[in-house]
Each structure stands twice: as C-alpha cells, then as structure tokens.
Amino acid sequence: MADDVFRGMFHALVARAGGVEVVASVLDARYGAGSKGTVSKMCSGQIGVTLDAVVAIEDFLGTHPITRRLLERMAAEPQPVQPLPELAATCAIAAGEAHGALVRAMSEVSEGGSALTERERTEVLTRARVAREEMDSIISAVERMGGA
C-alpha cells in the first residue's frame, strides 16, 4: 500500500500504539518477525505498508480505520456527491447531537448518574455512528475532488 493517505493513517496508528518499538513487538509476537527499521520505513514511505502490519496494529488497538477505507473502495456504486457546505452542515448537526447525547448521559440529571444506562449507551452509540457516517461522506467527497 503505497498511497500517501494509507501511509499517514498507518503512521498515526503506530503513534497511537506507542511508537515503532511497540509495533515491531506486536508484529514479532503475531508473525514471528518484526523490526523497528521495517516499521519506520513503512511510516516514512521507503517501503510499502503491508497488509499483515495493518491487520496486526488494528487488532492490537481495537480500531480498524485502514480496513474501513479499503472496504469503502469496494462500494458498488459511488453515491452522488453533495456540495461540501451541505455536508459540513449535516455533519455539524450530527456531531452536535452525538455530543449532546453524551453530555446528557454523563450529567447529574442522567438516569444512571455518572454511569451510562443501557438506553443512554445505545443513544450515544447511535448518534456517534451517524456523525461518523457524515464525516465519512465528507472524506469521500474531498477524495473524489483529487489533487490541485
């Protein structure tokens, strides 16, 4: 994967995991081979990011942004692109609703006090996923615009 966006995402995952030493250890534990030099070269673009490295680090962190991006590439038909101002507005609304649900759930007036009830947890997750979908729409629209 030589794409600059993939490389940037991988580099961010490496940083989030604790750096090249940690990721090299994860790769070594999972596949029996992994070195700081190889991970560093993947981050810098000297070599491509391997699928094995992506799977290992995503599983280690419990988040899968690169896998999600790969799946987006396989969408059957591209959706019509909304104008960016419209996307920005719908994303802001969705993010505000997700944030509001979380703040409400953590407030003193919450049914569960500082702990989330199952209903509150479901509402926060639902609204956050809607916000994520809106953000993904913005990312897709901007990527389709190409470079200047």
JSON list of C-alpha atoms in Angstrom, two decimals:
[
{"chain": "A", "resi": 1, "resn": "MET", "atom": "CA", "xyz": [0.00, 0.00, 0.00]},
{"chain": "A", "resi": 2, "resn": "ALA", "atom": "CA", "xyz": [1.93, 2.97, -1.26]},
{"chain": "A", "resi": 3, "resn": "ASP", "atom": "CA", "xyz": [-0.92, 5.51, -1.05]},
{"chain": "A", "resi": 4, "resn": "ASP", "atom": "CA", "xyz": [0.01, 8.59, 1.00]},
{"chain": "A", "resi": 5, "resn": "VAL", "atom": "CA", "xyz": [-3.32, 8.52, 2.84]},
{"chain": "A", "resi": 6, "resn": "PHE", "atom": "CA", "xyz": [-2.81, 4.89, 3.88]},
{"chain": "A", "resi": 7, "resn": "ARG", "atom": "CA", "xyz": [0.73, 5.66, 4.96]},
{"chain": "A", "resi": 8, "resn": "GLY", "atom": "CA", "xyz": [-0.47, 8.62, 7.00]},
{"chain": "A", "resi": 9, "resn": "MET", "atom": "CA", "xyz": [-3.16, 6.51, 8.63]},
{"chain": "A", "resi": 10, "resn": "PHE", "atom": "CA", "xyz": [-0.63, 3.78, 9.39]},
{"chain": "A", "resi": 11, "resn": "HIS", "atom": "CA", "xyz": [1.80, 6.30, 10.85]},
{"chain": "A", "resi": 12, "resn": "ALA", "atom": "CA", "xyz": [-0.98, 7.64, 13.10]},
{"chain": "A", "resi": 13, "resn": "LEU", "atom": "CA", "xyz": [-1.80, 4.09, 14.26]},
{"chain": "A", "resi": 14, "resn": "VAL", "atom": "CA", "xyz": [1.88, 3.48, 15.04]},
{"chain": "A", "resi": 15, "resn": "ALA", "atom": "CA", "xyz": [1.99, 6.65, 17.14]},
{"chain": "A", "resi": 16, "resn": "ARG", "atom": "CA", "xyz": [-1.25, 5.72, 18.89]},
{"chain": "A", "resi": 17, "resn": "ALA", "atom": "CA", "xyz": [0.11, 2.25, 19.68]},
{"chain": "A", "resi": 18, "resn": "GLY", "atom": "CA", "xyz": [3.17, 3.74, 21.36]},
{"chain": "A", "resi": 19, "resn": "GLY", "atom": "CA", "xyz": [5.71, 4.01, 18.56]},
{"chain": "A", "resi": 20, "resn": "VAL", "atom": "CA", "xyz": [7.75, 1.83, 16.24]},
{"chain": "A", "resi": 21, "resn": "GLU", "atom": "CA", "xyz": [9.22, -0.31, 19.06]},
{"chain": "A", "resi": 22, "resn": "VAL", "atom": "CA", "xyz": [5.77, -1.32, 20.30]},
{"chain": "A", "resi": 23, "resn": "VAL", "atom": "CA", "xyz": [4.52, -2.08, 16.79]},
{"chain": "A", "resi": 24, "resn": "ALA", "atom": "CA", "xyz": [7.66, -4.08, 16.00]},
{"chain": "A", "resi": 25, "resn": "SER", "atom": "CA", "xyz": [6.98, -6.13, 19.15]},
{"chain": "A", "resi": 26, "resn": "VAL", "atom": "CA", "xyz": [3.35, -6.65, 18.11]},
{"chain": "A", "resi": 27, "resn": "LEU", "atom": "CA", "xyz": [4.44, -7.84, 14.66]},
{"chain": "A", "resi": 28, "resn": "ASP", "atom": "CA", "xyz": [7.09, -10.12, 16.17]},
{"chain": "A", "resi": 29, "resn": "ALA", "atom": "CA", "xyz": [4.60, -11.64, 18.62]},
{"chain": "A", "resi": 30, "resn": "ARG", "atom": "CA", "xyz": [1.98, -12.18, 15.91]},
{"chain": "A", "resi": 31, "resn": "TYR", "atom": "CA", "xyz": [4.10, -13.27, 12.94]},
{"chain": "A", "resi": 32, "resn": "GLY", "atom": "CA", "xyz": [7.50, -14.18, 14.44]},
{"chain": "A", "resi": 33, "resn": "ALA", "atom": "CA", "xyz": [9.17, -11.28, 12.64]},
{"chain": "A", "resi": 34, "resn": "GLY", "atom": "CA", "xyz": [9.10, -7.54, 13.11]},
{"chain": "A", "resi": 35, "resn": "SER", "atom": "CA", "xyz": [11.72, -4.84, 13.37]},
{"chain": "A", "resi": 36, "resn": "LYS", "atom": "CA", "xyz": [11.79, -1.17, 14.27]},
{"chain": "A", "resi": 37, "resn": "GLY", "atom": "CA", "xyz": [13.55, -0.45, 10.98]},
{"chain": "A", "resi": 38, "resn": "THR", "atom": "CA", "xyz": [10.84, -2.05, 8.89]},
{"chain": "A", "resi": 39, "resn": "VAL", "atom": "CA", "xyz": [8.05, -0.24, 10.75]},
{"chain": "A", "resi": 40, "resn": "SER", "atom": "CA", "xyz": [9.94, 3.04, 10.48]},
{"chain": "A", "resi": 41, "resn": "LYS", "atom": "CA", "xyz": [10.42, 2.54, 6.72]},
{"chain": "A", "resi": 42, "resn": "MET", "atom": "CA", "xyz": [6.70, 1.83, 6.30]},
{"chain": "A", "resi": 43, "resn": "CYS", "atom": "CA", "xyz": [5.88, 5.07, 8.14]},
{"chain": "A", "resi": 44, "resn": "SER", "atom": "CA", "xyz": [8.33, 7.13, 6.06]},
{"chain": "A", "resi": 45, "resn": "GLY", "atom": "CA", "xyz": [7.33, 5.67, 2.70]},
{"chain": "A", "resi": 46, "resn": "GLN", "atom": "CA", "xyz": [10.64, 3.97, 1.99]},
{"chain": "A", "resi": 47, "resn": "ILE", "atom": "CA", "xyz": [8.73, 0.70, 1.69]},
{"chain": "A", "resi": 48, "resn": "GLY", "atom": "CA", "xyz": [5.03, -0.04, 1.31]},
{"chain": "A", "resi": 49, "resn": "VAL", "atom": "CA", "xyz": [2.79, -0.72, 4.27]},
{"chain": "A", "resi": 50, "resn": "THR", "atom": "CA", "xyz": [1.98, -4.43, 4.39]},
{"chain": "A", "resi": 51, "resn": "LEU", "atom": "CA", "xyz": [-1.48, -5.83, 4.94]},
{"chain": "A", "resi": 52, "resn": "ASP", "atom": "CA", "xyz": [-0.07, -8.03, 7.72]},
{"chain": "A", "resi": 53, "resn": "ALA", "atom": "CA", "xyz": [1.21, -4.95, 9.55]},
{"chain": "A", "resi": 54, "resn": "VAL", "atom": "CA", "xyz": [-2.15, -3.18, 9.15]},
{"chain": "A", "resi": 55, "resn": "VAL", "atom": "CA", "xyz": [-4.11, -6.17, 10.48]},
{"chain": "A", "resi": 56, "resn": "ALA", "atom": "CA", "xyz": [-1.77, -6.63, 13.44]},
{"chain": "A", "resi": 57, "resn": "ILE", "atom": "CA", "xyz": [-1.79, -2.99, 14.56]},
{"chain": "A", "resi": 58, "resn": "GLU", "atom": "CA", "xyz": [-5.54, -2.53, 14.02]},
{"chain": "A", "resi": 59, "resn": "ASP", "atom": "CA", "xyz": [-6.28, -5.66, 16.03]},
{"chain": "A", "resi": 60, "resn": "PHE", "atom": "CA", "xyz": [-3.85, -4.54, 18.74]},
{"chain": "A", "resi": 61, "resn": "LEU", "atom": "CA", "xyz": [-5.59, -1.15, 19.02]},
{"chain": "A", "resi": 62, "resn": "GLY", "atom": "CA", "xyz": [-9.11, -2.47, 18.52]},
{"chain": "A", "resi": 63, "resn": "THR", "atom": "CA", "xyz": [-9.86, 0.05, 15.77]},
{"chain": "A", "resi": 64, "resn": "HIS", "atom": "CA", "xyz": [-9.89, -0.51, 12.02]},
{"chain": "A", "resi": 65, "resn": "PRO", "atom": "CA", "xyz": [-9.63, 2.75, 10.05]},
{"chain": "A", "resi": 66, "resn": "ILE", "atom": "CA", "xyz": [-7.49, 1.36, 7.23]},
{"chain": "A", "resi": 67, "resn": "THR", "atom": "CA", "xyz": [-9.69, -1.69, 6.82]},
{"chain": "A", "resi": 68, "resn": "ARG", "atom": "CA", "xyz": [-12.71, 0.61, 6.71]},
{"chain": "A", "resi": 69, "resn": "ARG", "atom": "CA", "xyz": [-11.03, 2.68, 3.99]},
{"chain": "A", "resi": 70, "resn": "LEU", "atom": "CA", "xyz": [-10.27, -0.46, 1.98]},
{"chain": "A", "resi": 71, "resn": "LEU", "atom": "CA", "xyz": [-13.90, -1.52, 2.21]},
{"chain": "A", "resi": 72, "resn": "GLU", "atom": "CA", "xyz": [-15.04, 1.93, 1.06]},
{"chain": "A", "resi": 73, "resn": "ARG", "atom": "CA", "xyz": [-13.06, 1.38, -2.14]},
{"chain": "A", "resi": 74, "resn": "MET", "atom": "CA", "xyz": [-15.26, -1.61, -2.91]},
{"chain": "A", "resi": 75, "resn": "ALA", "atom": "CA", "xyz": [-18.57, 0.23, -2.77]},
{"chain": "A", "resi": 76, "resn": "ALA", "atom": "CA", "xyz": [-20.72, -0.96, -5.66]},
{"chain": "A", "resi": 77, "resn": "GLU", "atom": "CA", "xyz": [-21.69, 2.46, -6.97]},
{"chain": "A", "resi": 78, "resn": "PRO", "atom": "CA", "xyz": [-20.42, 5.80, -5.85]},
{"chain": "A", "resi": 79, "resn": "GLN", "atom": "CA", "xyz": [-23.09, 7.91, -4.21]},
{"chain": "A", "resi": 80, "resn": "PRO", "atom": "CA", "xyz": [-23.84, 11.30, -5.70]},
{"chain": "A", "resi": 81, "resn": "VAL", "atom": "CA", "xyz": [-21.64, 13.93, -4.13]},
{"chain": "A", "resi": 82, "resn": "GLN", "atom": "CA", "xyz": [-23.42, 16.52, -2.02]},
{"chain": "A", "resi": 83, "resn": "PRO", "atom": "CA", "xyz": [-21.99, 20.01, -2.00]},
{"chain": "A", "resi": 84, "resn": "LEU", "atom": "CA", "xyz": [-19.37, 20.43, 0.74]},
{"chain": "A", "resi": 85, "resn": "PRO", "atom": "CA", "xyz": [-21.29, 23.20, 2.56]},
{"chain": "A", "resi": 86, "resn": "GLU", "atom": "CA", "xyz": [-24.30, 20.89, 2.83]},
{"chain": "A", "resi": 87, "resn": "LEU", "atom": "CA", "xyz": [-22.11, 18.02, 4.05]},
{"chain": "A", "resi": 88, "resn": "ALA", "atom": "CA", "xyz": [-20.46, 20.32, 6.59]},
{"chain": "A", "resi": 89, "resn": "ALA", "atom": "CA", "xyz": [-23.83, 21.44, 7.91]},
{"chain": "A", "resi": 90, "resn": "THR", "atom": "CA", "xyz": [-25.25, 17.92, 8.27]},
{"chain": "A", "resi": 91, "resn": "CYS", "atom": "CA", "xyz": [-22.01, 16.74, 9.88]},
{"chain": "A", "resi": 92, "resn": "ALA", "atom": "CA", "xyz": [-22.06, 19.60, 12.39]},
{"chain": "A", "resi": 93, "resn": "ILE", "atom": "CA", "xyz": [-25.64, 18.80, 13.33]},
{"chain": "A", "resi": 94, "resn": "ALA", "atom": "CA", "xyz": [-24.91, 15.08, 13.73]},
{"chain": "A", "resi": 95, "resn": "ALA", "atom": "CA", "xyz": [-21.75, 15.76, 15.76]},
{"chain": "A", "resi": 96, "resn": "GLY", "atom": "CA", "xyz": [-23.65, 18.18, 17.98]},
{"chain": "A", "resi": 97, "resn": "GLU", "atom": "CA", "xyz": [-26.40, 15.63, 18.58]},
{"chain": "A", "resi": 98, "resn": "ALA", "atom": "CA", "xyz": [-23.84, 12.94, 19.42]},
{"chain": "A", "resi": 99, "resn": "HIS", "atom": "CA", "xyz": [-22.01, 15.28, 21.77]},
{"chain": "A", "resi": 100, "resn": "GLY", "atom": "CA", "xyz": [-25.29, 16.37, 23.37]},
{"chain": "A", "resi": 101, "resn": "ALA", "atom": "CA", "xyz": [-26.34, 12.76, 23.96]},
{"chain": "A", "resi": 102, "resn": "LEU", "atom": "CA", "xyz": [-23.00, 12.02, 25.62]},
{"chain": "A", "resi": 103, "resn": "VAL", "atom": "CA", "xyz": [-23.07, 15.13, 27.82]},
{"chain": "A", "resi": 104, "resn": "ARG", "atom": "CA", "xyz": [-26.68, 14.41, 28.82]},
{"chain": "A", "resi": 105, "resn": "ALA", "atom": "CA", "xyz": [-25.81, 10.81, 29.67]},
{"chain": "A", "resi": 106, "resn": "MET", "atom": "CA", "xyz": [-22.90, 11.91, 31.88]},
{"chain": "A", "resi": 107, "resn": "SER", "atom": "CA", "xyz": [-24.78, 14.72, 33.62]},
{"chain": "A", "resi": 108, "resn": "GLU", "atom": "CA", "xyz": [-26.26, 14.71, 37.10]},
{"chain": "A", "resi": 109, "resn": "VAL", "atom": "CA", "xyz": [-29.78, 14.54, 35.65]},
{"chain": "A", "resi": 110, "resn": "SER", "atom": "CA", "xyz": [-28.99, 11.25, 33.92]},
{"chain": "A", "resi": 111, "resn": "GLU", "atom": "CA", "xyz": [-30.96, 8.18, 34.99]},
{"chain": "A", "resi": 112, "resn": "GLY", "atom": "CA", "xyz": [-27.72, 6.40, 35.83]},
{"chain": "A", "resi": 113, "resn": "GLY", "atom": "CA", "xyz": [-25.88, 9.34, 37.34]},
{"chain": "A", "resi": 114, "resn": "SER", "atom": "CA", "xyz": [-22.31, 9.35, 36.09]},
{"chain": "A", "resi": 115, "resn": "ALA", "atom": "CA", "xyz": [-22.68, 5.80, 34.71]},
{"chain": "A", "resi": 116, "resn": "LEU", "atom": "CA", "xyz": [-24.44, 5.31, 31.38]},
{"chain": "A", "resi": 117, "resn": "THR", "atom": "CA", "xyz": [-27.63, 3.31, 31.38]},
{"chain": "A", "resi": 118, "resn": "GLU", "atom": "CA", "xyz": [-28.18, 0.85, 28.53]},
{"chain": "A", "resi": 119, "resn": "ARG", "atom": "CA", "xyz": [-30.65, 3.27, 26.89]},
{"chain": "A", "resi": 120, "resn": "GLU", "atom": "CA", "xyz": [-28.16, 6.15, 27.15]},
{"chain": "A", "resi": 121, "resn": "ARG", "atom": "CA", "xyz": [-25.33, 3.97, 25.84]},
{"chain": "A", "resi": 122, "resn": "THR", "atom": "CA", "xyz": [-27.46, 2.97, 22.85]},
{"chain": "A", "resi": 123, "resn": "GLU", "atom": "CA", "xyz": [-28.38, 6.59, 22.11]},
{"chain": "A", "resi": 124, "resn": "VAL", "atom": "CA", "xyz": [-24.78, 7.79, 22.33]},
{"chain": "A", "resi": 125, "resn": "LEU", "atom": "CA", "xyz": [-23.53, 4.98, 20.08]},
{"chain": "A", "resi": 126, "resn": "THR", "atom": "CA", "xyz": [-26.32, 5.51, 17.54]},
{"chain": "A", "resi": 127, "resn": "ARG", "atom": "CA", "xyz": [-25.76, 9.25, 17.30]},
{"chain": "A", "resi": 128, "resn": "ALA", "atom": "CA", "xyz": [-21.98, 8.87, 17.19]},
{"chain": "A", "resi": 129, "resn": "ARG", "atom": "CA", "xyz": [-22.25, 6.38, 14.33]},
{"chain": "A", "resi": 130, "resn": "VAL", "atom": "CA", "xyz": [-24.47, 8.78, 12.39]},
{"chain": "A", "resi": 131, "resn": "ALA", "atom": "CA", "xyz": [-21.87, 11.51, 12.93]},
{"chain": "A", "resi": 132, "resn": "ARG", "atom": "CA", "xyz": [-19.12, 9.16, 11.75]},
{"chain": "A", "resi": 133, "resn": "GLU", "atom": "CA", "xyz": [-21.11, 8.38, 8.58]},
{"chain": "A", "resi": 134, "resn": "GLU", "atom": "CA", "xyz": [-21.46, 12.12, 7.91]},
{"chain": "A", "resi": 135, "resn": "MET", "atom": "CA", "xyz": [-17.71, 12.58, 8.39]},
{"chain": "A", "resi": 136, "resn": "ASP", "atom": "CA", "xyz": [-17.06, 9.63, 6.04]},
{"chain": "A", "resi": 137, "resn": "SER", "atom": "CA", "xyz": [-19.23, 11.38, 3.43]},
{"chain": "A", "resi": 138, "resn": "ILE", "atom": "CA", "xyz": [-17.05, 14.47, 3.70]},
{"chain": "A", "resi": 139, "resn": "ILE", "atom": "CA", "xyz": [-13.89, 12.39, 3.37]},
{"chain": "A", "resi": 140, "resn": "SER", "atom": "CA", "xyz": [-15.24, 10.62, 0.28]},
{"chain": "A", "resi": 141, "resn": "ALA", "atom": "CA", "xyz": [-16.34, 13.87, -1.33]},
{"chain": "A", "resi": 142, "resn": "VAL", "atom": "CA", "xyz": [-12.97, 15.52, -0.77]},
{"chain": "A", "resi": 143, "resn": "GLU", "atom": "CA", "xyz": [-11.08, 12.46, -2.03]},
{"chain": "A", "resi": 144, "resn": "ARG", "atom": "CA", "xyz": [-13.13, 12.48, -5.23]},
{"chain": "A", "resi": 145, "resn": "MET", "atom": "CA", "xyz": [-12.05, 16.07, -5.82]},
{"chain": "A", "resi": 146, "resn": "GLY", "atom": "CA", "xyz": [-8.50, 14.87, -6.42]},
{"chain": "A", "resi": 147, "resn": "GLY", "atom": "CA", "xyz": [-5.33, 16.94, -6.14]},
{"chain": "A", "resi": 148, "resn": "ALA", "atom": "CA", "xyz": [-4.97, 20.53, -7.20]}
]
